[in-house]
CSV table of C-alpha atoms in Angstrom, one decimal:
chain,number,residue,atom,x,y,z
T,1,ALA,CA,-143.0,32.3,6.3
T,2,GLN,CA,-143.1,31.4,9.9
T,3,LYS,CA,-142.4,33.7,12.8
T,4,ILE,CA,-142.0,33.3,16.6
T,5,THR,CA,-142.3,36.2,19.0
T,6,GLN,CA,-141.1,36.1,22.5
T,7,THR,CA,-141.7,39.5,24.2
T,8,GLN,CA,-140.0,38.9,27.5
T,9,PRO,CA,-136.3,39.3,27.2
T,10,GLY,CA,-135.8,38.6,30.9
T,11,MET,CA,-137.8,37.4,33.9
T,12,PHE,CA,-137.0,37.1,37.6
T,13,VAL,CA,-139.1,34.6,39.7
T,14,GLN,CA,-139.0,33.5,43.3
T,15,GLU,CA,-138.1,29.9,43.9
T,16,LYS,CA,-141.1,27.6,44.2
T,17,GLU,CA,-143.4,30.0,42.3
T,18,ALA,CA,-145.0,29.2,38.9
T,19,VAL,CA,-143.8,31.1,35.9
T,20,THR,CA,-145.3,31.6,32.4
T,21,LEU,CA,-143.1,32.4,29.5
T,22,ASP,CA,-144.9,34.0,26.5
T,23,CYS,CA,-144.7,32.9,22.9
T,24,THR,CA,-146.8,33.9,19.9
T,25,TYR,CA,-146.4,32.6,16.4
T,26,ASP,CA,-147.5,33.2,12.9
T,27,THR,CA,-147.6,30.7,10.0
T,28,SER,CA,-149.6,29.9,6.9
T,29,ASP,CA,-149.1,26.1,7.3
T,30,PRO,CA,-152.3,24.2,8.1
T,31,SER,CA,-150.5,21.9,10.5
T,32,TYR,CA,-147.4,22.7,12.5
T,33,GLY,CA,-145.6,21.8,15.7
T,34,LEU,CA,-144.6,24.1,18.6
T,35,PHE,CA,-141.5,23.3,20.7
T,36,TRP,CA,-139.8,24.8,23.8
T,37,TYR,CA,-136.1,24.4,24.4
T,38,LYS,CA,-134.0,25.3,27.5
T,39,GLN,CA,-130.5,26.5,27.1
T,40,PRO,CA,-128.5,26.7,30.3
T,41,SER,CA,-125.3,28.7,30.6
T,42,SER,CA,-123.4,25.6,29.4
T,43,GLY,CA,-124.9,26.2,25.9
T,44,GLU,CA,-126.7,22.9,25.1
T,45,MET,CA,-130.2,23.0,23.8
T,46,ILE,CA,-132.5,20.8,25.8
T,47,PHE,CA,-135.9,19.8,24.4
T,48,LEU,CA,-138.7,20.4,27.0
T,49,ILE,CA,-142.1,20.0,25.4
T,50,TYR,CA,-144.0,19.7,22.1
T,51,GLN,CA,-147.5,20.7,21.1
T,52,GLY,CA,-149.0,19.7,17.7
T,53,SER,CA,-151.4,22.1,16.1
T,54,TYR,CA,-154.2,19.5,16.0
T,55,ASP,CA,-153.7,18.2,19.5
T,56,GLN,CA,-156.9,18.6,21.4
T,57,GLN,CA,-155.2,18.8,24.8
T,58,ASN,CA,-152.4,20.9,26.1
T,59,ALA,CA,-149.1,19.1,26.4
T,60,THR,CA,-147.6,18.4,29.8
T,61,GLU,CA,-144.2,17.0,30.8
T,62,GLY,CA,-143.6,16.8,34.5
T,63,ARG,CA,-143.4,20.4,35.8
T,64,TYR,CA,-143.7,21.8,32.2
T,65,SER,CA,-147.0,22.5,30.5
T,66,LEU,CA,-147.9,24.3,27.4
T,67,ASN,CA,-150.8,26.6,27.3
T,68,PHE,CA,-151.9,26.4,23.7
T,69,GLN,CA,-154.5,28.8,22.4
T,70,LYS,CA,-154.7,28.2,18.7
T,71,ALA,CA,-157.1,31.1,17.9
T,72,ARG,CA,-154.8,33.5,19.6
T,73,LYS,CA,-151.7,31.9,18.1
T,74,SER,CA,-150.0,31.6,21.4
T,75,ALA,CA,-148.1,28.7,23.0
T,76,ASN,CA,-147.0,29.8,26.4
T,77,LEU,CA,-144.7,27.6,28.6
T,78,VAL,CA,-145.8,27.2,32.2
T,79,ILE,CA,-143.2,26.0,34.7
T,80,SER,CA,-144.7,25.0,38.1
T,81,ALA,CA,-142.8,25.1,41.4
T,82,SER,CA,-139.7,26.7,39.9
T,83,GLN,CA,-136.3,25.5,41.0
T,84,LEU,CA,-132.9,27.2,41.0
T,85,GLY,CA,-131.9,24.8,38.2
T,86,ASP,CA,-134.6,26.3,36.0
T,87,SER,CA,-132.4,29.4,35.5
T,88,ALA,CA,-131.6,29.5,31.8
T,89,MET,CA,-132.6,30.9,28.4
T,90,TYR,CA,-135.8,29.5,27.1
T,91,PHE,CA,-136.6,29.4,23.4
T,92,CYS,CA,-139.9,28.8,21.7
T,93,ALA,CA,-139.8,27.3,18.2
T,94,MET,CA,-142.1,26.1,15.5
T,95,ARG,CA,-141.8,23.6,12.6
T,96,GLY,CA,-144.1,23.3,9.6
T,97,ASN,CA,-145.2,20.1,7.8
T,98,PHE,CA,-143.3,18.3,5.1
T,99,GLY,CA,-141.4,20.8,3.0
T,100,ASN,CA,-140.9,23.1,5.9
T,101,GLU,CA,-139.1,21.0,8.4
T,102,LYS,CA,-136.7,23.6,9.8
T,103,LEU,CA,-137.2,25.1,13.3
T,104,THR,CA,-137.9,28.8,13.4
T,105,PHE,CA,-136.9,30.2,16.8
T,106,GLY,CA,-137.8,33.2,18.9
T,107,THR,CA,-135.3,35.5,20.5
T,108,GLY,CA,-135.6,33.8,23.8
T,109,THR,CA,-136.4,34.7,27.4
T,110,ARG,CA,-133.7,34.6,30.1
T,111,LEU,CA,-135.3,33.2,33.3
T,112,THR,CA,-133.6,33.8,36.6
T,113,ILE,CA,-134.9,32.0,39.7
T,114,ILE,CA,-134.3,33.9,42.9
T,115,PRO,CA,-133.7,31.8,46.1
L,1,GLY,CA,-127.9,5.8,23.8
L,2,ALA,CA,-125.5,8.4,22.5
L,3,GLY,CA,-126.8,11.8,21.7
L,4,VAL,CA,-125.7,14.1,18.9
L,5,SER,CA,-122.0,14.8,19.0
L,6,GLN,CA,-120.0,17.7,17.4
L,7,SER,CA,-116.4,18.4,16.9
L,8,PRO,CA,-114.4,20.4,17.6
L,9,SER,CA,-116.0,21.9,20.7
L,10,ASN,CA,-114.0,25.1,20.1
L,11,LYS,CA,-112.3,26.4,17.0
L,12,VAL,CA,-110.2,29.6,16.7
L,13,THR,CA,-109.1,30.6,13.3
L,14,GLU,CA,-107.7,33.5,11.4
L,15,LYS,CA,-109.7,35.5,9.0
L,16,GLY,CA,-109.5,34.1,5.5
L,17,LYS,CA,-108.8,30.5,6.6
L,18,ASP,CA,-111.2,27.6,5.8
L,19,VAL,CA,-112.8,25.6,8.7
L,20,GLU,CA,-114.6,22.3,8.8
L,21,LEU,CA,-117.2,21.5,11.5
L,22,ARG,CA,-118.4,17.9,12.1
L,23,CYS,CA,-121.6,16.5,13.4
L,24,ASP,CA,-122.5,12.9,14.3
L,25,PRO,CA,-126.3,12.4,14.6
L,26,ILE,CA,-128.1,10.1,16.8
L,27,SER,CA,-128.0,6.6,15.3
L,28,GLY,CA,-131.0,5.9,13.1
L,29,HIS,CA,-131.9,9.6,12.6
L,30,THR,CA,-132.4,10.3,8.9
L,31,ALA,CA,-132.8,14.1,9.3
L,32,LEU,CA,-130.0,16.4,10.2
L,33,TYR,CA,-130.0,20.2,10.6
L,34,TRP,CA,-127.4,22.9,11.0
L,35,TYR,CA,-128.1,26.1,12.9
L,36,ARG,CA,-126.0,29.1,13.9
L,37,GLN,CA,-126.3,31.1,17.1
L,38,ARG,CA,-124.6,34.4,17.4
L,39,LEU,CA,-123.8,35.8,20.8
L,40,GLY,CA,-127.0,36.6,22.7
L,41,GLN,CA,-129.3,35.7,19.9
L,42,GLY,CA,-131.7,33.0,18.8
L,43,LEU,CA,-130.9,30.2,16.4
L,44,GLU,CA,-130.7,30.7,12.7
L,45,PHE,CA,-131.4,27.8,10.4
L,46,LEU,CA,-128.6,27.0,7.9
L,47,ILE,CA,-129.4,23.7,6.1
L,48,TYR,CA,-131.4,20.5,6.4
L,49,PHE,CA,-130.5,17.0,5.2
L,50,GLN,CA,-132.9,14.1,4.7
L,51,GLY,CA,-130.5,11.2,4.2
L,52,ASN,CA,-127.6,12.5,2.1
L,53,SER,CA,-129.7,15.0,0.1
L,54,ALA,CA,-130.3,18.6,1.1
L,55,PRO,CA,-133.9,19.6,0.3
L,56,ASP,CA,-133.5,22.9,2.1
L,57,LYS,CA,-130.4,25.0,1.9
L,58,SER,CA,-132.2,28.3,2.2
L,59,GLY,CA,-130.4,29.4,5.3
L,60,LEU,CA,-126.8,29.3,4.0
L,61,PRO,CA,-125.7,32.9,4.2
L,62,SER,CA,-123.3,32.9,1.3
L,63,ASP,CA,-121.5,30.7,-1.1
L,64,ARG,CA,-118.7,30.5,1.4
L,65,PHE,CA,-120.8,28.1,3.4
L,66,SER,CA,-121.4,24.5,2.2
L,67,ALA,CA,-122.3,21.2,3.8
L,68,GLU,CA,-122.4,17.5,3.0
L,69,ARG,CA,-123.6,14.4,4.6
L,70,THR,CA,-122.4,10.8,4.1
L,71,GLY,CA,-125.5,8.5,3.9
L,72,GLU,CA,-127.5,8.9,7.1
L,73,SER,CA,-124.4,9.5,9.1
L,74,VAL,CA,-121.9,12.2,9.7
L,75,SER,CA,-122.2,15.7,8.3
L,76,THR,CA,-119.5,18.3,7.7
L,77,LEU,CA,-120.2,22.1,7.5
L,78,THR,CA,-117.4,23.9,5.7
L,79,ILE,CA,-116.9,27.7,5.8
L,80,GLN,CA,-114.4,29.0,3.3
L,81,ARG,CA,-112.4,32.2,3.7
L,82,THR,CA,-113.8,32.9,7.1
L,83,GLN,CA,-114.8,36.4,8.1
L,84,GLN,CA,-115.2,37.8,11.6
L,85,GLU,CA,-119.0,37.9,11.3
L,86,ASP,CA,-118.9,34.1,11.0
L,87,SER,CA,-118.0,33.9,14.7
L,88,ALA,CA,-120.8,32.1,16.4
L,89,VAL,CA,-121.8,28.8,17.9
L,90,TYR,CA,-122.8,26.3,15.2
L,91,LEU,CA,-125.3,23.7,16.4
L,92,CYS,CA,-126.3,20.5,14.8
L,93,ALA,CA,-129.5,18.6,15.4
L,94,SER,CA,-131.0,15.4,14.3
L,95,SER,CA,-134.4,13.8,14.2
L,96,THR,CA,-136.2,10.7,13.0
L,97,GLY,CA,-137.4,12.6,9.9
L,98,GLY,CA,-140.9,11.2,10.5
L,99,ALA,CA,-144.3,12.8,10.5
L,100,LEU,CA,-144.8,16.2,12.2
L,101,GLY,CA,-146.0,14.9,15.5
L,102,THR,CA,-143.1,12.6,16.2
L,103,ASP,CA,-140.3,14.6,14.7
L,104,THR,CA,-138.4,16.3,17.6
L,105,GLN,CA,-135.0,17.7,16.9
L,106,TYR,CA,-132.3,16.9,19.4
L,107,PHE,CA,-129.3,19.1,19.5
L,108,GLY,CA,-125.6,18.5,19.9
L,109,PRO,CA,-123.4,20.6,22.2
L,110,GLY,CA,-122.3,22.9,19.4
L,111,THR,CA,-119.0,24.2,18.0
L,112,ARG,CA,-117.9,27.6,19.2
L,113,LEU,CA,-116.1,29.3,16.2
L,114,THR,CA,-114.0,32.4,16.8
L,115,VAL,CA,-112.6,34.2,13.8
L,116,LEU,CA,-109.7,36.6,14.6
């Protein structure tokens, strides 16, 4: 079974500061993928970034980067230079390999950017 | 191109009635997924389609829930004899169904179901 743990139910961050959202995972699959999604108050799920378990380098997408520490089973999302529009729920999720394609989600972190 | 679309966006029904929720995936995506999100919670997996077969139905909470898919196109999630605990947002996602590294799921806007 796969499990995602997000231990920060809510965070408040000053605009323009960097923020790290924590995510730890557990799986028995030898290969897997880790995802972060953003859910604004409008409700849509927006894909942000992906990290494969065998990727040698941490994933980056614009202001988003994923701090992947495989030995610690952590996949923290780092948002640099936060903006007011970053205020949203953030979900960490993982997917196994063939036969385990569904996404398993954490409970999410509500990020609020303070002007 | 067009993203995943879902209809209706909102559905209010009375307890005991049947409801059908529709999902149109991104064109060319062979994999389709249904998830449920209760208020203030994360997403729960319901069912996964590869083409029109469903290799993983493990998340369907009861036999009142069923889903079908026509080819590699539209899918319908049906909830029979709705209960108040079925109230949630039902989200559909689609992906290319390829290898792990390339298979990102893209979500639709969801259907908010309220059972009175």
